[in-house]
PDB file of C-alpha atoms in Angstrom:
ATOM      1  CA  MET A   1     111.787 136.179  73.036  1.00 90.00           C
ATOM      2  CA  ILE A   2     113.543 132.988  74.124  1.00 94.00           C
ATOM      3  CA  THR A   3     117.331 132.893  74.138  1.00 96.00           C
ATOM      4  CA  LEU A   4     119.080 129.547  73.727  1.00 96.00           C
ATOM      5  CA  TYR A   5     122.621 129.247  75.097  1.00 96.00           C
ATOM      6  CA  ASN A   6     124.625 126.949  72.842  1.00 92.00           C
ATOM      7  CA  ILE A   7     128.144 125.528  73.201  1.00 92.00           C
ATOM      8  CA  SER A   8     130.428 127.081  70.580  1.00 87.00           C
ATOM      9  CA  ALA A   9     132.317 125.033  68.022  1.00 84.00           C
ATOM     10  CA  LYS A  10     134.485 125.667  64.977  1.00 79.00           C
ATOM     11  CA  ASP A  11     132.820 126.981  61.815  1.00 80.00           C
ATOM     12  CA  PRO A  12     130.785 125.754  60.042  1.00 77.00           C
ATOM     13  CA  ILE A  13     129.466 123.674  62.962  1.00 77.00           C
ATOM     14  CA  VAL A  14     126.662 125.492  64.742  1.00 81.00           C
ATOM     15  CA  THR A  15     125.607 122.870  67.286  1.00 84.00           C
ATOM     16  CA  PHE A  16     127.396 119.649  68.179  1.00 80.00           C
ATOM     17  CA  SER A  17     126.260 118.837  71.721  1.00 88.00           C
ATOM     18  CA  PRO A  18     123.487 116.216  71.823  1.00 84.00           C
ATOM     19  CA  ASN A  19     122.010 117.986  74.833  1.00 87.00           C
ATOM     20  CA  VAL A  20     121.819 121.309  73.011  1.00 91.00           C
ATOM     21  CA  TRP A  21     120.377 119.543  69.975  1.00 89.00           C
ATOM     22  CA  LYS A  22     117.560 118.195  72.175  1.00 86.00           C
ATOM     23  CA  ALA A  23     116.583 121.724  73.191  1.00 90.00           C
ATOM     24  CA  ARG A  24     116.930 123.074  69.652  1.00 90.00           C
ATOM     25  CA  TYR A  25     114.818 120.257  68.221  1.00 81.00           C
ATOM     26  CA  VAL A  26     112.051 120.982  70.734  1.00 84.00           C
ATOM     27  CA  LEU A  27     112.083 124.718  70.019  1.00 87.00           C
ATOM     28  CA  ASN A  28     111.968 124.113  66.273  1.00 84.00           C
ATOM     29  CA  TYR A  29     109.324 121.398  66.545  1.00 74.00           C
ATOM     30  CA  LYS A  30     107.082 123.700  68.556  1.00 79.00           C
ATOM     31  CA  LYS A  31     107.819 126.578  66.115  1.00 79.00           C
ATOM     32  CA  ILE A  32     108.864 128.935  68.897  1.00 87.00           C
ATOM     33  CA  ALA A  33     110.824 132.043  67.899  1.00 87.00           C
ATOM     34  CA  TYR A  34     114.231 132.201  69.599  1.00 91.00           C
ATOM     35  CA  LYS A  35     117.733 133.499  69.215  1.00 93.00           C
ATOM     36  CA  THR A  36     121.003 131.689  69.936  1.00 94.00           C
ATOM     37  CA  ILE A  37     123.974 132.851  71.970  1.00 94.00           C
ATOM     38  CA  HIS A  38     127.119 130.806  71.400  1.00 90.00           C
ATOM     39  CA  VAL A  39     129.263 130.281  74.479  1.00 90.00           C
ATOM     40  CA  GLU A  40     132.778 128.876  74.722  1.00 90.00           C
ATOM     41  CA  PHE A  41     133.118 125.999  77.169  1.00 87.00           C
ATOM     42  CA  PRO A  42     135.207 127.916  79.762  1.00 86.00           C
ATOM     43  CA  ASN A  43     132.668 130.733  79.776  1.00 91.00           C
ATOM     44  CA  ILE A  44     129.517 128.677  80.325  1.00 93.00           C
ATOM     45  CA  GLU A  45     129.453 129.321  84.071  1.00 94.00           C
ATOM     46  CA  SER A  46     130.068 133.071  83.899  1.00 95.00           C
ATOM     47  CA  VAL A  47     127.711 133.687  80.967  1.00 95.00           C
ATOM     48  CA  THR A  48     124.790 131.651  82.302  1.00 96.00           C
ATOM     49  CA  LYS A  49     125.288 132.992  85.811  1.00 96.00           C
ATOM     50  CA  ASN A  50     125.213 136.573  84.499  1.00 96.00           C
ATOM     51  CA  ALA A  51     122.026 135.736  82.610  1.00 97.00           C
ATOM     52  CA  GLY A  52     120.387 134.673  85.873  1.00 97.00           C
ATOM     53  CA  ILE A  53     120.243 130.997  84.939  1.00 97.00           C
ATOM     54  CA  PRO A  54     120.499 128.723  87.997  1.00 96.00           C
ATOM     55  CA  PRO A  55     123.052 125.895  88.158  1.00 95.00           C
ATOM     56  CA  ASN A  56     122.134 122.386  87.062  1.00 91.00           C
ATOM     57  CA  GLY A  57     123.346 120.761  90.276  1.00 90.00           C
ATOM     58  CA  MET A  58     126.676 120.481  92.040  1.00 92.00           C
ATOM     59  CA  LYS A  59     130.059 119.572  90.605  1.00 86.00           C
ATOM     60  CA  ARG A  60     130.940 115.950  91.171  1.00 83.00           C
ATOM     61  CA  ASP A  61     133.806 116.845  93.472  1.00 85.00           C
ATOM     62  CA  GLY A  62     131.457 118.992  95.551  1.00 88.00           C
ATOM     63  CA  SER A  63     133.517 122.126  94.970  1.00 89.00           C
ATOM     64  CA  GLY A  64     130.557 124.257  93.893  1.00 92.00           C
ATOM     65  CA  PRO A  65     127.501 124.644  91.647  1.00 94.00           C
ATOM     66  CA  TYR A  66     127.615 123.213  88.126  1.00 92.00           C
ATOM     67  CA  TYR A  67     126.466 125.413  85.228  1.00 94.00           C
ATOM     68  CA  THR A  68     125.632 123.739  81.933  1.00 92.00           C
ATOM     69  CA  ALA A  69     124.340 124.262  78.408  1.00 93.00           C
ATOM     70  CA  PRO A  70     121.804 124.082  76.949  1.00 94.00           C
ATOM     71  CA  ALA A  71     120.086 126.794  78.905  1.00 97.00           C
ATOM     72  CA  ILE A  72     117.332 129.216  78.015  1.00 97.00           C
ATOM     73  CA  THR A  73     115.879 132.475  79.200  1.00 97.00           C
ATOM     74  CA  ASP A  74     112.335 133.478  78.319  1.00 95.00           C
ATOM     75  CA  ASP A  75     111.698 137.233  78.462  1.00 93.00           C
ATOM     76  CA  SER A  76     107.932 136.745  78.261  1.00 88.00           C
ATOM     77  CA  THR A  77     107.760 134.815  81.539  1.00 92.00           C
ATOM     78  CA  GLY A  78     111.018 135.772  83.256  1.00 95.00           C
ATOM     79  CA  THR A  79     112.080 132.131  83.276  1.00 97.00           C
ATOM     80  CA  ALA A  80     115.712 130.997  83.248  1.00 97.00           C
ATOM     81  CA  ILE A  81     116.449 127.268  83.156  1.00 97.00           C
ATOM     82  CA  SER A  82     119.101 124.737  82.144  1.00 95.00           C
ATOM     83  CA  ASP A  83     119.034 120.993  81.316  1.00 92.00           C
ATOM     84  CA  SER A  84     117.447 119.783  78.084  1.00 89.00           C
ATOM     85  CA  TYR A  85     114.753 117.717  79.797  1.00 87.00           C
ATOM     86  CA  LYS A  86     113.713 120.562  82.094  1.00 92.00           C
ATOM     87  CA  ILE A  87     113.645 122.883  79.087  1.00 92.00           C
ATOM     88  CA  ALA A  88     111.302 120.508  77.219  1.00 87.00           C
ATOM     89  CA  GLU A  89     109.048 120.276  80.281  1.00 87.00           C
ATOM     90  CA  TYR A  90     108.930 124.052  80.616  1.00 92.00           C
ATOM     91  CA  LEU A  91     108.114 124.609  76.943  1.00 89.00           C
ATOM     92  CA  ASP A  92     105.222 122.155  77.109  1.00 82.00           C
ATOM     93  CA  LYS A  93     103.759 123.973  80.103  1.00 86.00           C
ATOM     94  CA  ALA A  94     104.464 127.540  78.944  1.00 88.00           C
ATOM     95  CA  TYR A  95     103.289 127.002  75.351  1.00 82.00           C
ATOM     96  CA  PRO A  96     100.409 124.488  75.672  1.00 70.00           C
ATOM     97  CA  ALA A  97      98.695 125.596  72.448  1.00 58.00           C
ATOM     98  CA  LEU A  98     101.669 124.275  70.485  1.00 51.00           C
ATOM     99  CA  PRO A  99     102.354 120.554  69.888  1.00 47.00           C
ATOM    100  CA  ASN A 100     102.712 118.849  73.266  1.00 48.00           C
ATOM    101  CA  LEU A 101     105.468 116.330  73.909  1.00 43.00           C
ATOM    102  CA  ALA A 102     103.804 114.665  76.899  1.00 47.00           C
ATOM    103  CA  ALA A 103     103.046 110.970  76.555  1.00 60.00           C
ATOM    104  CA  PRO A 104      99.432 110.417  75.421  1.00 72.00           C
ATOM    105  CA  LEU A 105      98.926 107.847  78.180  1.00 79.00           C
ATOM    106  CA  TRP A 106      99.484 110.210  81.094  1.00 81.00           C
ATOM    107  CA  PRO A 107      95.746 110.893  81.604  1.00 86.00           C
ATOM    108  CA  LEU A 108      95.304 107.143  82.069  1.00 87.00           C
ATOM    109  CA  ILE A 109      98.270 106.267  84.219  1.00 86.00           C
ATOM    110  CA  LEU A 110      98.876 109.281  86.474  1.00 87.00           C
ATOM    111  CA  PRO A 111      95.544 108.892  88.336  1.00 92.00           C
ATOM    112  CA  ARG A 112      96.518 105.273  89.047  1.00 90.00           C
ATOM    113  CA  VAL A 113      99.777 106.122  90.802  1.00 89.00           C
ATOM    114  CA  PRO A 114      98.311 106.779  94.305  1.00 88.00           C
ATOM    115  CA  GLY A 115      96.834 103.288  94.253  1.00 88.00           C
ATOM    116  CA  ILE A 116     100.293 101.691  94.356  1.00 84.00           C
ATOM    117  CA  LEU A 117     101.819 104.074  96.917  1.00 84.00           C
ATOM    118  CA  ASN A 118     101.894 103.860 100.692  1.00 84.00           C
ATOM    119  CA  GLU A 119      99.379 106.075 102.513  1.00 83.00           C
ATOM    120  CA  GLU A 120     101.844 108.921 103.096  1.00 83.00           C
ATOM    121  CA  GLY A 121     103.086 108.856  99.509  1.00 87.00           C
ATOM    122  CA  ALA A 122      99.564 108.612  98.088  1.00 87.00           C
ATOM    123  CA  GLU A 123      98.369 111.663 100.032  1.00 90.00           C
ATOM    124  CA  TYR A 124     101.399 113.681  98.911  1.00 87.00           C
ATOM    125  CA  TYR A 125     100.994 112.635  95.272  1.00 86.00           C
ATOM    126  CA  ARG A 126      97.285 113.498  95.137  1.00 91.00           C
ATOM    127  CA  ARG A 127      97.829 116.880  96.774  1.00 90.00           C
ATOM    128  CA  THR A 128     100.847 117.991  94.734  1.00 87.00           C
ATOM    129  CA  ARG A 129      99.524 116.764  91.376  1.00 87.00           C
ATOM    130  CA  ALA A 130      96.135 118.366  91.977  1.00 90.00           C
ATOM    131  CA  ALA A 131      97.957 121.653  92.565  1.00 89.00           C
ATOM    132  CA  ARG A 132     100.083 121.130  89.455  1.00 83.00           C
ATOM    133  CA  PHE A 133      97.264 120.178  87.082  1.00 86.00           C
ATOM    134  CA  GLY A 134      94.522 122.314  88.576  1.00 89.00           C
ATOM    135  CA  LYS A 135      92.117 119.499  89.422  1.00 91.00           C
ATOM    136  CA  PRO A 136      92.009 116.270  91.456  1.00 93.00           C
ATOM    137  CA  LEU A 137      93.616 113.242  89.854  1.00 91.00           C
ATOM    138  CA  ASP A 138      90.369 111.274  89.913  1.00 89.00           C
ATOM    139  CA  GLN A 139      88.883 113.913  87.620  1.00 91.00           C
ATOM    140  CA  MET A 140      91.728 113.524  85.110  1.00 89.00           C
ATOM    141  CA  GLU A 141      91.146 109.917  84.088  1.00 90.00           C
ATOM    142  CA  PRO A 142      89.002 109.810  80.929  1.00 91.00           C
ATOM    143  CA  VAL A 143      86.015 107.492  80.613  1.00 92.00           C
ATOM    144  CA  GLY A 144      83.811 106.243  77.808  1.00 94.00           C
ATOM    145  CA  GLU A 145      84.572 107.512  74.321  1.00 95.00           C
ATOM    146  CA  ALA A 146      87.255 109.900  75.601  1.00 92.00           C
ATOM    147  CA  ARG A 147      89.112 106.947  77.086  1.00 93.00           C
ATOM    148  CA  LYS A 148      88.906 105.039  73.811  1.00 93.00           C
ATOM    149  CA  GLN A 149      90.406 108.009  71.989  1.00 92.00           C
ATOM    150  CA  VAL A 150      93.335 108.152  74.419  1.00 90.00           C
ATOM    151  CA  TRP A 151      94.092 104.516  73.617  1.00 93.00           C
ATOM    152  CA  VAL A 152      93.802 105.203  69.885  1.00 92.00           C
ATOM    153  CA  LYS A 153      96.385 107.989  70.220  1.00 88.00           C
ATOM    154  CA  ALA A 154      98.618 105.809  72.375  1.00 89.00           C
ATOM    155  CA  GLU A 155      98.562 102.979  69.848  1.00 90.00           C
ATOM    156  CA  ALA A 156      99.360 105.438  67.064  1.00 88.00           C
ATOM    157  CA  ALA A 157     102.307 106.801  69.053  1.00 84.00           C
ATOM    158  CA  MET A 158     103.642 103.299  69.647  1.00 88.00           C
ATOM    159  CA  GLY A 159     103.067 102.624  65.956  1.00 88.00           C
ATOM    160  CA  GLN A 160     105.685 105.230  65.113  1.00 82.00           C
ATOM    161  CA  ILE A 161     108.163 103.471  67.399  1.00 86.00           C
ATOM    162  CA  ASP A 162     107.202 100.149  65.810  1.00 90.00           C
ATOM    163  CA  ARG A 163     108.029 101.563  62.368  1.00 89.00           C
ATOM    164  CA  TRP A 164     111.450 102.682  63.595  1.00 84.00           C
ATOM    165  CA  MET A 165     112.183  99.308  65.151  1.00 90.00           C
ATOM    166  CA  SER A 166     110.974  97.485  62.053  1.00 91.00           C
ATOM    167  CA  LYS A 167     113.990  98.897  60.225  1.00 88.00           C
ATOM    168  CA  SER A 168     116.342  97.234  62.714  1.00 89.00           C
ATOM    169  CA  SER A 169     118.076  93.956  61.901  1.00 91.00           C
ATOM    170  CA  GLY A 170     117.203  92.557  65.327  1.00 92.00           C
ATOM    171  CA  PRO A 171     114.700  92.815  68.198  1.00 92.00           C
ATOM    172  CA  PHE A 172     116.172  96.076  69.530  1.00 91.00           C
ATOM    173  CA  PHE A 173     116.695  99.538  68.063  1.00 84.00           C
ATOM    174  CA  MET A 174     120.309  98.676  67.238  1.00 86.00           C
ATOM    175  CA  GLY A 175     119.796  95.134  66.044  1.00 90.00           C
ATOM    176  CA  GLU A 176     120.947  92.562  68.568  1.00 91.00           C
ATOM    177  CA  THR A 177     122.480  95.198  70.851  1.00 87.00           C
ATOM    178  CA  VAL A 178     120.476  96.654  73.734  1.00 84.00           C
ATOM    179  CA  THR A 179     120.795 100.437  74.040  1.00 78.00           C
ATOM    180  CA  PHE A 180     119.419 103.115  76.345  1.00 70.00           C
ATOM    181  CA  VAL A 181     116.651 103.843  73.821  1.00 76.00           C
ATOM    182  CA  ASP A 182     115.317 100.320  74.385  1.00 83.00           C
ATOM    183  CA  PHE A 183     115.315 100.921  78.130  1.00 78.00           C
ATOM    184  CA  VAL A 184     113.329 104.150  77.665  1.00 75.00           C
ATOM    185  CA  VAL A 185     110.606 102.307  75.729  1.00 84.00           C
ATOM    186  CA  VAL A 186     110.545  99.309  78.069  1.00 84.00           C
ATOM    187  CA  ALA A 187     110.423 101.534  81.156  1.00 79.00           C
ATOM    188  CA  MET A 188     107.231 103.152  79.873  1.00 82.00           C
ATOM    189  CA  LEU A 189     105.747  99.758  79.009  1.00 88.00           C
ATOM    190  CA  LYS A 190     106.645  98.432  82.453  1.00 86.00           C
ATOM    191  CA  ALA A 191     104.916 101.371  84.131  1.00 84.00           C
ATOM    192  CA  MET A 192     101.846 100.877  81.919  1.00 87.00           C
ATOM    193  CA  LYS A 193     101.700  97.198  82.804  1.00 88.00           C
ATOM    194  CA  ILE A 194     101.842  97.894  86.530  1.00 87.00           C
ATOM    195  CA  LEU A 195      99.485 100.874  86.605  1.00 86.00           C
ATOM    196  CA  ILE A 196      96.896  99.741  84.048  1.00 90.00           C
ATOM    197  CA  GLY A 197      96.951  96.224  85.484  1.00 90.00           C
ATOM    198  CA  GLU A 198      98.540  93.113  84.023  1.00 91.00           C
ATOM    199  CA  SER A 199      95.229  91.245  84.045  1.00 94.00           C
ATOM    200  CA  SER A 200      93.167  94.126  82.612  1.00 95.00           C
ATOM    201  CA  GLU A 201      91.624  93.861  79.160  1.00 95.00           C
ATOM    202  CA  GLU A 202      93.309  97.127  78.194  1.00 95.00           C
ATOM    203  CA  TRP A 203      96.779  95.755  78.904  1.00 95.00           C
ATOM    204  CA  LYS A 204      95.971  92.530  77.065  1.00 96.00           C
ATOM    205  CA  GLU A 205      95.165  94.673  74.032  1.00 96.00           C
ATOM    206  CA  VAL A 206      98.507  96.486  74.354  1.00 95.00           C
ATOM    207  CA  GLU A 207     100.264  93.109  74.288  1.00 96.00           C
ATOM    208  CA  LYS A 208      98.641  92.447  70.898  1.00 97.00           C
ATOM    209  CA  TRP A 209      99.643  95.794  69.365  1.00 96.00           C
ATOM    210  CA  HIS A 210     101.938  95.699  66.335  1.00 96.00           C
ATOM    211  CA  GLY A 211     102.214  91.952  66.112  1.00 96.00           C
ATOM    212  CA  GLY A 212     102.952  91.494  69.813  1.00 97.00           C
ATOM    213  CA  ARG A 213     106.152  93.547  69.615  1.00 96.00           C
ATOM    214  CA  TRP A 214     105.755  95.142  73.066  1.00 95.00           C
ATOM    215  CA  LYS A 215     104.931  91.886  74.836  1.00 96.00           C
ATOM    216  CA  ASN A 216     107.986  90.284  73.228  1.00 96.00           C
ATOM    217  CA  LEU A 217     110.214  93.260  74.034  1.00 94.00           C
ATOM    218  CA  LEU A 218     109.219  93.174  77.710  1.00 92.00           C
ATOM    219  CA  GLU A 219     109.941  89.459  77.853  1.00 94.00           C
ATOM    220  CA  ARG A 220     113.362  89.897  76.238  1.00 92.00           C
ATOM    221  CA  MET A 221     114.272  92.646  78.718  1.00 88.00           C
ATOM    222  CA  GLU A 222     112.956  90.871  81.790  1.00 86.00           C
ATOM    223  CA  SER A 223     116.438  89.642  82.716  1.00 81.00           C
ATOM    224  CA  TYR A 224     117.389  93.287  83.336  1.00 78.00           C
ATOM    225  CA  ALA A 225     114.300  94.037  85.438  1.00 74.00           C
ATOM    226  CA  SER A 226     115.383  92.546  88.770  1.00 52.00           C
ATOM    227  CA  VAL A 227     115.591  95.089  91.597  1.00 48.00           C
ATOM    228  CA  ASP A 228     117.996  92.740  93.401  1.00 47.00           C
ATOM    229  CA  MET A 229     120.404  92.308  90.471  1.00 40.00           C
ATOM    230  CA  TRP A 230     123.052  94.733  91.710  1.00 43.00           C
ATOM    231  CA  MET A 231     122.991  93.447  95.268  1.00 38.00           C
ATOM    232  CA  SER A 232     123.538  89.920  93.980  1.00 37.00           C
ATOM    233  CA  VAL A 233     126.482  91.003  91.835  1.00 38.00           C
ATOM    234  CA  GLU A 234     127.928  93.089  94.626  1.00 37.00           C
ATOM    235  CA  ALA A 235     127.728  90.235  97.108  1.00 38.00           C
ATOM    236  CA  GLU A 236     129.442  87.906  94.626  1.00 40.00           C
ATOM    237  CA  SER A 237     132.168  90.469  94.012  1.00 39.00           C
ATOM    238  CA  ASP A 238     132.840  90.779  97.730  1.00 40.00           C
ATOM    239  CA  SER A 239     133.106  87.032  98.181  1.00 38.00           C
ATOM    240  CA  ARG A 240     135.208  86.218  95.117  1.00 39.00           C
ATOM    241  CA  CYS A 241     137.345  89.345  94.671  1.00 39.00           C
ATOM    242  CA  ASP A 242     139.695  91.286  96.889  1.00 42.00           C
ATOM    243  CA  ASP A 243     138.451  94.120  99.088  1.00 46.00           C
ATOM    244  CA  GLU A 244     140.128  96.768  96.930  1.00 45.00           C
ATOM    245  CA  PHE A 245     138.275  95.643  93.810  1.00 38.00           C
ATOM    246  CA  GLY A 246     134.970  95.498  95.669  1.00 41.00           C
ATOM    247  CA  THR A 247     135.511  99.040  96.900  1.00 46.00           C
ATOM    248  CA  ARG A 248     136.262 100.278  93.367  1.00 43.00           C
ATOM    249  CA  VAL A 249     133.121  98.599  92.005  1.00 38.00           C
ATOM    250  CA  ARG A 250     130.885 100.100  94.692  1.00 44.00           C
ATOM    251  CA  SER A 251     132.434 103.543  94.188  1.00 46.00           C
ATOM    252  CA  ALA A 252     131.825 103.363  90.444  1.00 42.00           C
ATOM    253  CA  TYR A 253     128.222 102.323  91.018  1.00 39.00           C
ATOM    254  CA  ARG A 254     127.606 105.204  93.433  1.00 44.00           C
ATOM    255  CA  ALA A 255     129.139 107.604  90.906  1.00 44.00           C
ATOM    256  CA  LEU A 256     126.792 106.235  88.253  1.00 40.00           C
ATOM    257  CA  LEU A 257     123.809 106.853  90.511  1.00 39.00           C
ATOM    258  CA  ARG A 258     124.958 110.420  91.225  1.00 42.00           C
ATOM    259  CA  SER A 259     125.333 111.105  87.503  1.00 40.00           C
ATOM    260  CA  SER A 260     121.832 109.816  86.675  1.00 38.00           C
ATOM    261  CA  ILE A 261     119.063 112.414  86.843  1.00 36.00           C
ATOM    262  CA  SER A 262     115.464 111.277  86.569  1.00 36.00           C
ATOM    263  CA  THR A 263     112.704 113.861  86.484  1.00 37.00           C
ATOM    264  CA  SER A 264     109.126 112.691  86.037  1.00 41.00           C
ATOM    265  CA  ASP A 265     105.604 112.867  87.341  1.00 49.00           C
ATOM    266  CA  PHE A 266     105.855 109.225  88.420  1.00 52.00           C
TER     267      PHE A 266
END
């Protein structure tokens, strides 16, 4: 039995935290039986620690480990884990017969990753992913009819996103306002474009999907795609603003980086 550790709230609210909702949605979507333990905020560390759940990193002030909810324990495998994304990853691996949340394009794009890495990185990626997936990456990439079916599924998945965006009053999920959800979609498209190949016939087909929505979205977001953008802003801040302001800006940026956690097979 899986146990989900939830942050307590006043009745009749059962779950309010968006992070806990992510884990609960995944459990319910995959139809996995589980029970919920409600934990008051001040008790999260002691309760999860007593349950054998490891911390989710270090506190920002460096004073010690940081324990968070959601967290789960799985009696059937002896697993204890926190962080909604890590929980979703674990459930996909531990319960593969149930609906999988992995992107349908992974069989196409993961084998392409070593080709854009330096020699040391490519060797590491091939070795670790072969161990993770149980076979060499070059044996993962589908060909022929199997490859066509992967693209059919990918287009269908993007079709669902297209239907959501079609209800918006503008080019983004929230109308004319760019949100993190837009960045999530564009990040995947950007990776596809690089790994599948901008000049490939397959990518040219993607650009035509759903009335050219994805090609247009990438073009609209291109102004945010520069890897040198922050350095340019930072240099301008140093030259036009006082040293104290520049220090505050750089400190805030470093804090933002520390607070951002990215876990992926890429």
